Short mmCIF file of C-alpha atoms (C1' of nucleotides) in Angstrom, two decimals:
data_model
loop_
_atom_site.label_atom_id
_atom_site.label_comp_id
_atom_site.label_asym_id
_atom_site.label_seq_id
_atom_site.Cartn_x
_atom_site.Cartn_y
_atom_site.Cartn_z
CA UNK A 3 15.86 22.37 9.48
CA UNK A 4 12.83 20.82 7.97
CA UNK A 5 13.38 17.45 8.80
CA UNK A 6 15.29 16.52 11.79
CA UNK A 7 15.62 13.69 14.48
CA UNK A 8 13.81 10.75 14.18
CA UNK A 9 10.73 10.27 11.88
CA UNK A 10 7.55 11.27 13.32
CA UNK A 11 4.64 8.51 13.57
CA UNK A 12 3.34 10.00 10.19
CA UNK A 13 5.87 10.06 7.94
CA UNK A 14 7.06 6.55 9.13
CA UNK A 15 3.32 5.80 8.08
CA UNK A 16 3.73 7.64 4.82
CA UNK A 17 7.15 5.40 4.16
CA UNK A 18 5.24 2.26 4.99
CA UNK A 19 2.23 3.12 3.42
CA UNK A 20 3.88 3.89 -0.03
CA UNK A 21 6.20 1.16 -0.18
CA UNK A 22 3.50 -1.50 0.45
CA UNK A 23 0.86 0.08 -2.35
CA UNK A 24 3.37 -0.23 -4.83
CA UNK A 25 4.79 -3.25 -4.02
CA UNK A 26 1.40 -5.08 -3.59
CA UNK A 27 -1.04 -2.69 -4.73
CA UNK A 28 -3.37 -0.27 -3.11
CA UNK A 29 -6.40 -2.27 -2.32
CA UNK A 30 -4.38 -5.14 -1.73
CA UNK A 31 -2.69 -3.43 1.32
CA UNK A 32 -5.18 -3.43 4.98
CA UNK A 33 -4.88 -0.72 7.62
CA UNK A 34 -3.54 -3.62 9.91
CA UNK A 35 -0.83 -4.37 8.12
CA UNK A 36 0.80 -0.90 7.22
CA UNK A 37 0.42 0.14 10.92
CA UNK A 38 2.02 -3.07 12.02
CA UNK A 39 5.38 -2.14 9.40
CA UNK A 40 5.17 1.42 10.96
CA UNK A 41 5.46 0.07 14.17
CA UNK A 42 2.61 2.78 14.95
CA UNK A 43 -0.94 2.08 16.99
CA UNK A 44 -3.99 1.58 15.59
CA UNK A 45 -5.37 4.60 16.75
CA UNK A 46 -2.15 6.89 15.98
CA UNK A 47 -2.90 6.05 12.15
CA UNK A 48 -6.42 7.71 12.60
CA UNK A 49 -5.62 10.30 14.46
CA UNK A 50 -3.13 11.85 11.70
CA UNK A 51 -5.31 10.31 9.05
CA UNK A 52 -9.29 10.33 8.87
CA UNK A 53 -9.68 7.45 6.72
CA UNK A 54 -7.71 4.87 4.59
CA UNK A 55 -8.62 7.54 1.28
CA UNK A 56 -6.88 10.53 3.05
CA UNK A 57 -3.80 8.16 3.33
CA UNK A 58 -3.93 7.14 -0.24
CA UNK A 59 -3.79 10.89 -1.78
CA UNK A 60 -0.89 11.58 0.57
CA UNK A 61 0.85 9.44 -0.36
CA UNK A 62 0.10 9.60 -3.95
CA UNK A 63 1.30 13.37 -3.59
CA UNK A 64 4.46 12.53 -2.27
CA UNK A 65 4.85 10.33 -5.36
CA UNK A 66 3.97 12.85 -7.68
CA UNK A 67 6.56 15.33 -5.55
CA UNK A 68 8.98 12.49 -6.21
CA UNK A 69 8.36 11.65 -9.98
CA UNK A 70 8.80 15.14 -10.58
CA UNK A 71 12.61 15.46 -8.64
CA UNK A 72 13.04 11.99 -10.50
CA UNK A 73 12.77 14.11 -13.91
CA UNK A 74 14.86 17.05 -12.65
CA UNK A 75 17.76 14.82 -11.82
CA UNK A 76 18.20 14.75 -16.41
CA UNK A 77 19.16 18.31 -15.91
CA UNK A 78 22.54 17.51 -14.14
CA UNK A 79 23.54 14.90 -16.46
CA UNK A 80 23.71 16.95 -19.38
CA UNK A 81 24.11 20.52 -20.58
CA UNK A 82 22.49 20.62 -23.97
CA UNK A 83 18.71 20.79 -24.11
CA UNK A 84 18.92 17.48 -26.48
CA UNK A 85 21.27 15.69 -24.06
CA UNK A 86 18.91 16.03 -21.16
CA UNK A 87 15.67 15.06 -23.40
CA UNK A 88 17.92 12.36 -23.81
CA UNK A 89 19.19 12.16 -20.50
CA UNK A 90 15.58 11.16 -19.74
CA UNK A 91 15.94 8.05 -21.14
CA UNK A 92 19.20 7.12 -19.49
CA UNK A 93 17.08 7.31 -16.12
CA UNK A 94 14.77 5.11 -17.77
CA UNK A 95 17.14 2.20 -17.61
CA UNK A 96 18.37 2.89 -13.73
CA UNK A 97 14.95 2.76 -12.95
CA UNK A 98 13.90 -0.34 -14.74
CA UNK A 99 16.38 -2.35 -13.42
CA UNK A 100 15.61 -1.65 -9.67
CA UNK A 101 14.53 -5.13 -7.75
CA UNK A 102 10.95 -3.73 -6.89
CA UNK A 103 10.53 -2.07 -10.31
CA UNK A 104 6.42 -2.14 -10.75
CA UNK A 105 5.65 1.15 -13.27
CA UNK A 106 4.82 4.56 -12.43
CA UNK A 107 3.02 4.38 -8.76
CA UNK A 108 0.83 7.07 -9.89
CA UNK A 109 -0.51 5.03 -12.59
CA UNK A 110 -0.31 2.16 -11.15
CA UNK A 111 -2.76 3.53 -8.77
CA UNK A 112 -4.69 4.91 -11.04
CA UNK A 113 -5.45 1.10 -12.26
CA UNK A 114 -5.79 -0.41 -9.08
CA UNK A 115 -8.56 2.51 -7.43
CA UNK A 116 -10.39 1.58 -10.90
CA UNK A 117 -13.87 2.53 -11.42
CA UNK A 118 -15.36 6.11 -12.07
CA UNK A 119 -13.94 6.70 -8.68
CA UNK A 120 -10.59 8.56 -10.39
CA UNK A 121 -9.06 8.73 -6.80
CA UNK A 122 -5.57 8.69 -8.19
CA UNK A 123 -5.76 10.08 -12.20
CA UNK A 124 -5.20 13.79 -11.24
CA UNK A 125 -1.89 12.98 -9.79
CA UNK A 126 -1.19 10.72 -12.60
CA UNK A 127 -2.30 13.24 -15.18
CA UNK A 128 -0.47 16.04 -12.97
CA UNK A 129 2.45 14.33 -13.52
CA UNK A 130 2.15 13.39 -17.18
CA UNK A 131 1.40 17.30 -18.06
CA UNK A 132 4.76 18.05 -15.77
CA UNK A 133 6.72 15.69 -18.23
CA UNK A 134 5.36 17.07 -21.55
CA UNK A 135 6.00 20.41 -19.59
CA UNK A 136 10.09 19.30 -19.37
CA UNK A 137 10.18 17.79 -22.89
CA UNK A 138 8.94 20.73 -24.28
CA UNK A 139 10.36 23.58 -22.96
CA UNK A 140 14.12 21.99 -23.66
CA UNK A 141 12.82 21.23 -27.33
CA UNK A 142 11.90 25.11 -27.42
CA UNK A 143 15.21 25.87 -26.36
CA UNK A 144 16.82 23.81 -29.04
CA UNK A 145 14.91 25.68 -31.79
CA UNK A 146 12.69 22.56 -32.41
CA UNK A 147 9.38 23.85 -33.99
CA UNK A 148 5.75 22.67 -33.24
CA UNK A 149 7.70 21.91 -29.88
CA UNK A 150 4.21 20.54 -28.24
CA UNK A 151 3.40 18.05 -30.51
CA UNK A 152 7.17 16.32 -30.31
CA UNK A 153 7.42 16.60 -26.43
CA UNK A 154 3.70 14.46 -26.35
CA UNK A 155 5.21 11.64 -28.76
CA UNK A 156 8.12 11.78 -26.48
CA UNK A 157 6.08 11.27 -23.58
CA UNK A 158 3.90 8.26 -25.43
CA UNK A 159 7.51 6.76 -25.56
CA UNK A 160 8.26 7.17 -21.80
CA UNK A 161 4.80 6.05 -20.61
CA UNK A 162 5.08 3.05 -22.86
CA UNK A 163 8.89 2.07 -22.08
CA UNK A 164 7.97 2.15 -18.17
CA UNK A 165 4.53 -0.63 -18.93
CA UNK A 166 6.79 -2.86 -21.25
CA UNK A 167 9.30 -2.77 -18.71
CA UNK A 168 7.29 -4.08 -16.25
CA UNK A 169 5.23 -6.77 -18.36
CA UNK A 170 8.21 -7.39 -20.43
CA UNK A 171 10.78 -7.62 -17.45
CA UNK A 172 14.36 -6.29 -18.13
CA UNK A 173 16.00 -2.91 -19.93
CA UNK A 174 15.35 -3.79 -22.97
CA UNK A 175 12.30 -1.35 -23.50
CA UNK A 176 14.64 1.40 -22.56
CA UNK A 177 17.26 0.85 -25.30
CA UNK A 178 14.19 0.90 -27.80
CA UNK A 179 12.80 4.02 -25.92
CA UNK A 180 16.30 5.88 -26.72
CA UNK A 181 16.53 5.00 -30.20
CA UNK A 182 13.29 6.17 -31.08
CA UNK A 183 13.72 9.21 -29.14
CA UNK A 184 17.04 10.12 -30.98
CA UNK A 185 15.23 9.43 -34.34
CA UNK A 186 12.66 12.08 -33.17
CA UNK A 187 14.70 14.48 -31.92
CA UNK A 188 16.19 16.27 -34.74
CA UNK B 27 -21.78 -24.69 -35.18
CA UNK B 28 -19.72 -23.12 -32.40
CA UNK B 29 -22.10 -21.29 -30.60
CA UNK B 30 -25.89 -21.45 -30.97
CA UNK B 31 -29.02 -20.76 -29.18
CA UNK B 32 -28.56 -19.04 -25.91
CA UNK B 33 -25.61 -18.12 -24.13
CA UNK B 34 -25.00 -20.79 -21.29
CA UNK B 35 -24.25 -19.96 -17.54
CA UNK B 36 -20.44 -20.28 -17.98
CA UNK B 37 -20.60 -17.77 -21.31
CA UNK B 38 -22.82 -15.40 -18.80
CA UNK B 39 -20.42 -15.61 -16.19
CA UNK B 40 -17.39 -14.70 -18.17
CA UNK B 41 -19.16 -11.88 -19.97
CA UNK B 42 -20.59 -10.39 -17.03
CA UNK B 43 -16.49 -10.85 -15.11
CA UNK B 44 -15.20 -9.57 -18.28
CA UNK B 45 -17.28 -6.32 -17.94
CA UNK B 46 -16.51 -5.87 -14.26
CA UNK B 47 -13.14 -6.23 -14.46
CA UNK B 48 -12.35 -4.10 -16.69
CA UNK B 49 -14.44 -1.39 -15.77
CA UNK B 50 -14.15 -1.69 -11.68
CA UNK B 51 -10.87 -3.36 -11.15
CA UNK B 52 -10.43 -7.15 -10.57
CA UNK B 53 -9.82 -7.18 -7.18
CA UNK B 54 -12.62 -4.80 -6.29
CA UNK B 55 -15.48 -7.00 -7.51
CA UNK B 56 -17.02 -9.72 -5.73
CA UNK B 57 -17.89 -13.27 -6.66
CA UNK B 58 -21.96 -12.39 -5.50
CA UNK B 59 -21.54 -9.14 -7.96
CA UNK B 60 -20.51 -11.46 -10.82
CA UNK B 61 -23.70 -13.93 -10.27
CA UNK B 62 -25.98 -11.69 -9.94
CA UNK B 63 -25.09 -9.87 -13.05
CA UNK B 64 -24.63 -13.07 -14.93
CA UNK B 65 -28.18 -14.39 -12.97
CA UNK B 66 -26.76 -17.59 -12.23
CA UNK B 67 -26.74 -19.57 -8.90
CA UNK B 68 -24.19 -19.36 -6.56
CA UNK B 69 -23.52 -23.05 -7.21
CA UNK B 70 -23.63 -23.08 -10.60
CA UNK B 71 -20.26 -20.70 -10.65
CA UNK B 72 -18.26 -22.75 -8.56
CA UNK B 73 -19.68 -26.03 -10.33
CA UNK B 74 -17.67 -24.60 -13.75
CA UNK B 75 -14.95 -22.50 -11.96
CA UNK B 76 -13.43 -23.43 -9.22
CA UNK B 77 -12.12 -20.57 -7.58
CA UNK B 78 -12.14 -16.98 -8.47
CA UNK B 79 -8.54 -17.87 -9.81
CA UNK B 80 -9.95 -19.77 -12.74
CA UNK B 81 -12.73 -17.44 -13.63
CA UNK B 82 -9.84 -14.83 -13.77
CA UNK B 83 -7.53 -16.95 -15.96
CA UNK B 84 -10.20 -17.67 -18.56
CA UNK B 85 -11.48 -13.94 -18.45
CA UNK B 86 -7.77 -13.18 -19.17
CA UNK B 87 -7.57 -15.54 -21.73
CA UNK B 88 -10.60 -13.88 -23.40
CA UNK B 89 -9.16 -11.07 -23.62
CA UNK B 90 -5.88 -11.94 -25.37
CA UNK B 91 -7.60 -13.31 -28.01
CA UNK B 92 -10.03 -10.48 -28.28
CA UNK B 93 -7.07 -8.30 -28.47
CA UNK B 94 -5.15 -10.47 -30.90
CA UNK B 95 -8.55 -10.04 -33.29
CA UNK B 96 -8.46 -6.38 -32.26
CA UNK B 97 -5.08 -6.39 -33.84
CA UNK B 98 -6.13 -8.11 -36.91
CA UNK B 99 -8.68 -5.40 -37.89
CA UNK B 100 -5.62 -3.48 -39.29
CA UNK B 101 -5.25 -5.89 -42.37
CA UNK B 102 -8.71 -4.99 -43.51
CA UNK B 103 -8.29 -1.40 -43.61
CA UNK B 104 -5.02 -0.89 -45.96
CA UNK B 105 -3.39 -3.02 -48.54
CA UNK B 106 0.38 -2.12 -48.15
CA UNK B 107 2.50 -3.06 -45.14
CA UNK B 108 3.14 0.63 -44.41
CA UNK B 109 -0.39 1.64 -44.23
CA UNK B 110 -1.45 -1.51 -41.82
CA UNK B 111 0.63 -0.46 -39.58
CA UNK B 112 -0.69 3.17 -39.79
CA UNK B 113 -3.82 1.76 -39.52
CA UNK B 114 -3.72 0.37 -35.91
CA UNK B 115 -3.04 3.83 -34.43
CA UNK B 116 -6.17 4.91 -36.44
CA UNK B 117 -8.09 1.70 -34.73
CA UNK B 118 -6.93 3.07 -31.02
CA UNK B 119 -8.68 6.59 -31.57
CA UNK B 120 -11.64 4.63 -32.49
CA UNK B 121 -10.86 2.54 -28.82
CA UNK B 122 -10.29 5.62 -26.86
CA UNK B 123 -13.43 7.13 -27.20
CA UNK B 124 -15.30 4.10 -26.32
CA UNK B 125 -17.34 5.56 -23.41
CA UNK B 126 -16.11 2.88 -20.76
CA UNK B 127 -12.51 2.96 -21.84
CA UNK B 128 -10.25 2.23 -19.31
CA UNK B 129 -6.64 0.99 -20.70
CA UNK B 130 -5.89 -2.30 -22.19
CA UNK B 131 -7.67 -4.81 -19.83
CA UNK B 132 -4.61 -7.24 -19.56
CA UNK B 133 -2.37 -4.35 -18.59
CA UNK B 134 -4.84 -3.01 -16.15
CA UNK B 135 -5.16 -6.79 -14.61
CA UNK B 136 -1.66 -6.95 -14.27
CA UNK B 137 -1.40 -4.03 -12.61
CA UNK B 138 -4.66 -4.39 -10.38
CA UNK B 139 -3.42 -7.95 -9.59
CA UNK B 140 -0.31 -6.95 -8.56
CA UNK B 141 2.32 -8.28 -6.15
CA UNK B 142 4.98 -11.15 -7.15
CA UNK B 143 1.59 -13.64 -8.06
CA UNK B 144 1.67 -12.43 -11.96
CA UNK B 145 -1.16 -13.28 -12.53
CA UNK B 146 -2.01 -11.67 -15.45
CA UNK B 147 1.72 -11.13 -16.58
CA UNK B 148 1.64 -14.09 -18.68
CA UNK B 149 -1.22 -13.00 -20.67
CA UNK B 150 -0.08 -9.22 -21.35
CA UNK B 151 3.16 -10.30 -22.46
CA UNK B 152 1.87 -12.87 -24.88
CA UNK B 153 0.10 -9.86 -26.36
CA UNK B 154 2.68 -7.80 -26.04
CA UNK B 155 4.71 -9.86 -27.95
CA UNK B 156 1.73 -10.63 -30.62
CA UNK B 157 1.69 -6.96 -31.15
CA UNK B 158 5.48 -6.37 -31.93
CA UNK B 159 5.63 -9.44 -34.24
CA UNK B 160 2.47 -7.74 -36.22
CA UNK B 161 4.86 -4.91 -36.54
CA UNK B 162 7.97 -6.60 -37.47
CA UNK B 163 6.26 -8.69 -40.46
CA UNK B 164 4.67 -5.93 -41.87
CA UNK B 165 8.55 -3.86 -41.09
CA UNK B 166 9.93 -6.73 -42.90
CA UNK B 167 7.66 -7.14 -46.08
CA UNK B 168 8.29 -3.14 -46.51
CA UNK B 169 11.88 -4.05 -46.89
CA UNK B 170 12.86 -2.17 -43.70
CA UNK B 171 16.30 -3.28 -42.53
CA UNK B 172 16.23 -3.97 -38.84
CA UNK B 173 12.76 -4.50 -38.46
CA UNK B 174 12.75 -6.42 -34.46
CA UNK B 175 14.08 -2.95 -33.56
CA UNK B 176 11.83 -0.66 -35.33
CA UNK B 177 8.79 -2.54 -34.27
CA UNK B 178 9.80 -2.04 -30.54
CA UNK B 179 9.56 1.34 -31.17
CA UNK B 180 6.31 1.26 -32.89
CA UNK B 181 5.32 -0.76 -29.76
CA UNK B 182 6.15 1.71 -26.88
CA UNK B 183 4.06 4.24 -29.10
CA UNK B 184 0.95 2.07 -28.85
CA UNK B 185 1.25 0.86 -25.46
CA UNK B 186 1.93 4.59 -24.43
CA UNK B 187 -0.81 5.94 -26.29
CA UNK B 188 -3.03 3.60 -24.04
CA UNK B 189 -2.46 4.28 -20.76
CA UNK B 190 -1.69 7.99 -21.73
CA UNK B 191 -5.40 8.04 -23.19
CA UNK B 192 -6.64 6.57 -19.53
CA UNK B 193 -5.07 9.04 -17.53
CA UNK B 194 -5.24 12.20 -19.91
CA UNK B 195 -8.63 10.95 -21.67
CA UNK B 196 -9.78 11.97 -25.15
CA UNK B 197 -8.00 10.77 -28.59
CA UNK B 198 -5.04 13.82 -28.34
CA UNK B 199 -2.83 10.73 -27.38
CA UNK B 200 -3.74 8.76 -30.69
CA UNK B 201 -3.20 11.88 -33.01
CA UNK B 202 0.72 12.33 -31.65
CA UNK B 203 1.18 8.31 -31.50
CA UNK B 204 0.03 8.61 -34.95
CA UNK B 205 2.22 11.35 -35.89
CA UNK B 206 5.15 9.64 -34.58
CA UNK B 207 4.88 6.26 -36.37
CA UNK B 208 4.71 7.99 -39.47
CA UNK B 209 7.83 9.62 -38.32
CA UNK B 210 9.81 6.51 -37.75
CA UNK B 211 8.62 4.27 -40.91
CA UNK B 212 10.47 4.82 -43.83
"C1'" DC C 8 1.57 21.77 39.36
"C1'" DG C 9 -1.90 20.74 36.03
"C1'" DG C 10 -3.19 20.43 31.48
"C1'" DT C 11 -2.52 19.59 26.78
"C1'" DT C 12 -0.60 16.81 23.20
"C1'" DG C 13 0.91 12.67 20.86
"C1'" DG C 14 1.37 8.07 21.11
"C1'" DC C 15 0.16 3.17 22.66
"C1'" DA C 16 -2.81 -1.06 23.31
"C1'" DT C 17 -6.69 -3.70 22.74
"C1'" DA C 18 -11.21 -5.04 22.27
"C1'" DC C 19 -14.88 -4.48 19.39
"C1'" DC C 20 -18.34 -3.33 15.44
"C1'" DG C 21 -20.95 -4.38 11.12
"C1'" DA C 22 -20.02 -5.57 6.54
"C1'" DC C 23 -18.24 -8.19 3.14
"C1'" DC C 24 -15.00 -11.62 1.35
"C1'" DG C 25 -14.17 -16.43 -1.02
"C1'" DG C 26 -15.74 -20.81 -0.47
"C1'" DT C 27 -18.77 -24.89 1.27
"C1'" DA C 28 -22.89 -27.84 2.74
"C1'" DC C 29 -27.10 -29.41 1.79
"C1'" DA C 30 -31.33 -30.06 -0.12
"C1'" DT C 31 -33.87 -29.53 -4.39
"C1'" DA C 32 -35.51 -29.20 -9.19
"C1'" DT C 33 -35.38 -30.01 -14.16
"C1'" DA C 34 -34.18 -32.11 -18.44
"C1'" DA C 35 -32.03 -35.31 -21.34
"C1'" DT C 36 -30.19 -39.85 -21.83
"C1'" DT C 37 -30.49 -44.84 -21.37
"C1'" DA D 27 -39.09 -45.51 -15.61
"C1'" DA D 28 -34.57 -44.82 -13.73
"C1'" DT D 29 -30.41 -42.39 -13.87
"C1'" DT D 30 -27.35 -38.79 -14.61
"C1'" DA D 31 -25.87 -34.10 -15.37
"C1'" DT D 32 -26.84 -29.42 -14.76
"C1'" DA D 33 -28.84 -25.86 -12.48
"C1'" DT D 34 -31.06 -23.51 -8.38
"C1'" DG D 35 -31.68 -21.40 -3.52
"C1'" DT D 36 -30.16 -20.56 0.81
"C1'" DA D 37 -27.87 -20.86 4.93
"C1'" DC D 38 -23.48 -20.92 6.75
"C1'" DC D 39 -18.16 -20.90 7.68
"C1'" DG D 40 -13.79 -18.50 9.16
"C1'" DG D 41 -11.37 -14.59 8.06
"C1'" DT D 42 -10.41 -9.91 6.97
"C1'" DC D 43 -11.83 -5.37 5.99
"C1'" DG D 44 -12.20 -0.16 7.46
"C1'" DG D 45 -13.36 2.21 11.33
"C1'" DT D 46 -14.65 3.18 16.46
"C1'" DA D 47 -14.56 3.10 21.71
"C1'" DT D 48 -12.23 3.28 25.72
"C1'" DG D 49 -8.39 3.79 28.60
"C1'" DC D 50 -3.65 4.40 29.77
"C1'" DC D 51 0.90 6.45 29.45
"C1'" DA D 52 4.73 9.89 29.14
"C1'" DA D 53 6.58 14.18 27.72
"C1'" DC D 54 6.42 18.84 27.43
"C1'" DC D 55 5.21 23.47 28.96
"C1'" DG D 56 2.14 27.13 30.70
#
DNA sequence: CGGTTGGCATACCGACCGGTACATATAATT
DNA sequence: AATTATATGTACCGGTCGGTATGCCAACCG
């Protein structure tokens, strides 16, 4: 029974918090108004968060948490290690379409925290390493040699599908996406 | 006789926004920052911009064409369609070493300005689209049947490479963006 | 019962934001 | 010489930011 009942103060903060940085962006987004779509007090925030910065990481873990089950969910929809490299880019075009559809949050993130800061790249980059990781180890399992090299021009495809999409608007990225990756993937 | 003599205040004031943009995020810098870099009066920014809005707009402007001539380098650096096209994914390893890289600056604004104000949609997408018709003429002067297609491909590789060299860092995103262009070009 | 815990409400702080008012100086044009 | 355009310097506006202070409430549990 991990989570049960009603949803503490913090997690409805968490929920608020991470729909409103992606939506808007993270800067964009004041104290005030997260606490006020939490329906939490002022005070309540800071006492399960020290600052506005602890808030951001946690909630750009629980993104990274959630990218990561996002990428498991290619296993189930195929049983060949080329179907669910493929698979992949099905969930490409689910996601895409989506009303809110803005990118990756983790990258997204790390644009908006800018600067030399890097507040939000080691999520972003944990995340990237997770889906060379998944590319990979299915191409090894195919037989595919130099599987490292193929999994990382995969993943340039991914990455670059999910930043058309959103400046392009539309599936269309994710048709080109799966074509190229079928061409790759021998 | 375009431009002569010294730079004047509006020229100042978009070079000095350009650089702080890009490197600290457009929303996280300041109108008194972008004076006091450019050393103009106060006055004298609002007398040629008037709001932050414009100054952002023609700083995005800027940049397209900056990319767009970016873009253009290719030509000079191989003689047959095939190898211009090669040759932009040797001109990003050159970009993602710069010391202050930090993504492609109209992607990074659209992201930074986030929201449903899309802002800086307009712009990236223009580029985006100046980038895949590069592609497709050279696609289609190499005889390559279904060029529009091919050169979608070829541009989720570059725009992937990008943000992939932001978050990763170093040029190990250029060598497999590289690797699979050469791939996909007959 | 008494104390701890978790939450609520609100008023407040200094700092900075984008933008404006106003008064001034300089340089070229007429 | 007078006018106009361009630039400067500075003080100020309302608003919002992240963060703090103080106090009250209700539930749970020893």
């Amino acid at each position: 029974m991990t989570d049960n009942a009603a949803p503490s103060a913090s997690e409805r903060l968490l929920d608020a918090a991470a729909r409103l940085f992606y939506t808007r962006g993270v800067p964009n987004v004041g104290i005030n108004e997260i606490i006020a779509r939490a329906g939490v007090a002022r005070m309540t925030f800071y006492h399960h968060f020290p600052s506005k910065d602890d808030l951001i990481k946690a909630v750009l873990e629980r993104r990274r948490v959630e990218r990561a089950a996002w990428l498991a969910q290619a296993d189930e929809r195929a049983s060949t290690p080329r179907g669910q490299i493929l698979a992949v880019f099905d969930l490409l075009s689910e996601w895409f379409t989506a009303p809110d559809y803005r990118g990756c949050p983790l990258l997204a993130a790390t644009f908006e925290l800018g600067g030399q800061l890097n507040a939000a790249r080691p999520y972003a980059r944990a995340h990237h390493e997770a889906v060379r990781a998944y590319f990979a180890a299915r191409l090894e399992a195919a037989g595919v040699p130099d599987s490292g090299a193929l999994a990382a021009q995969l993943h340039l495809l991914l990455e670059g599908a999910t930043v058309v999409a959103l400046v392009q608007g539309g599936p269309a990225a994710e048709a080109a996406a799966r074509a190229a990756a079928e061409a790759l993937v021998p």
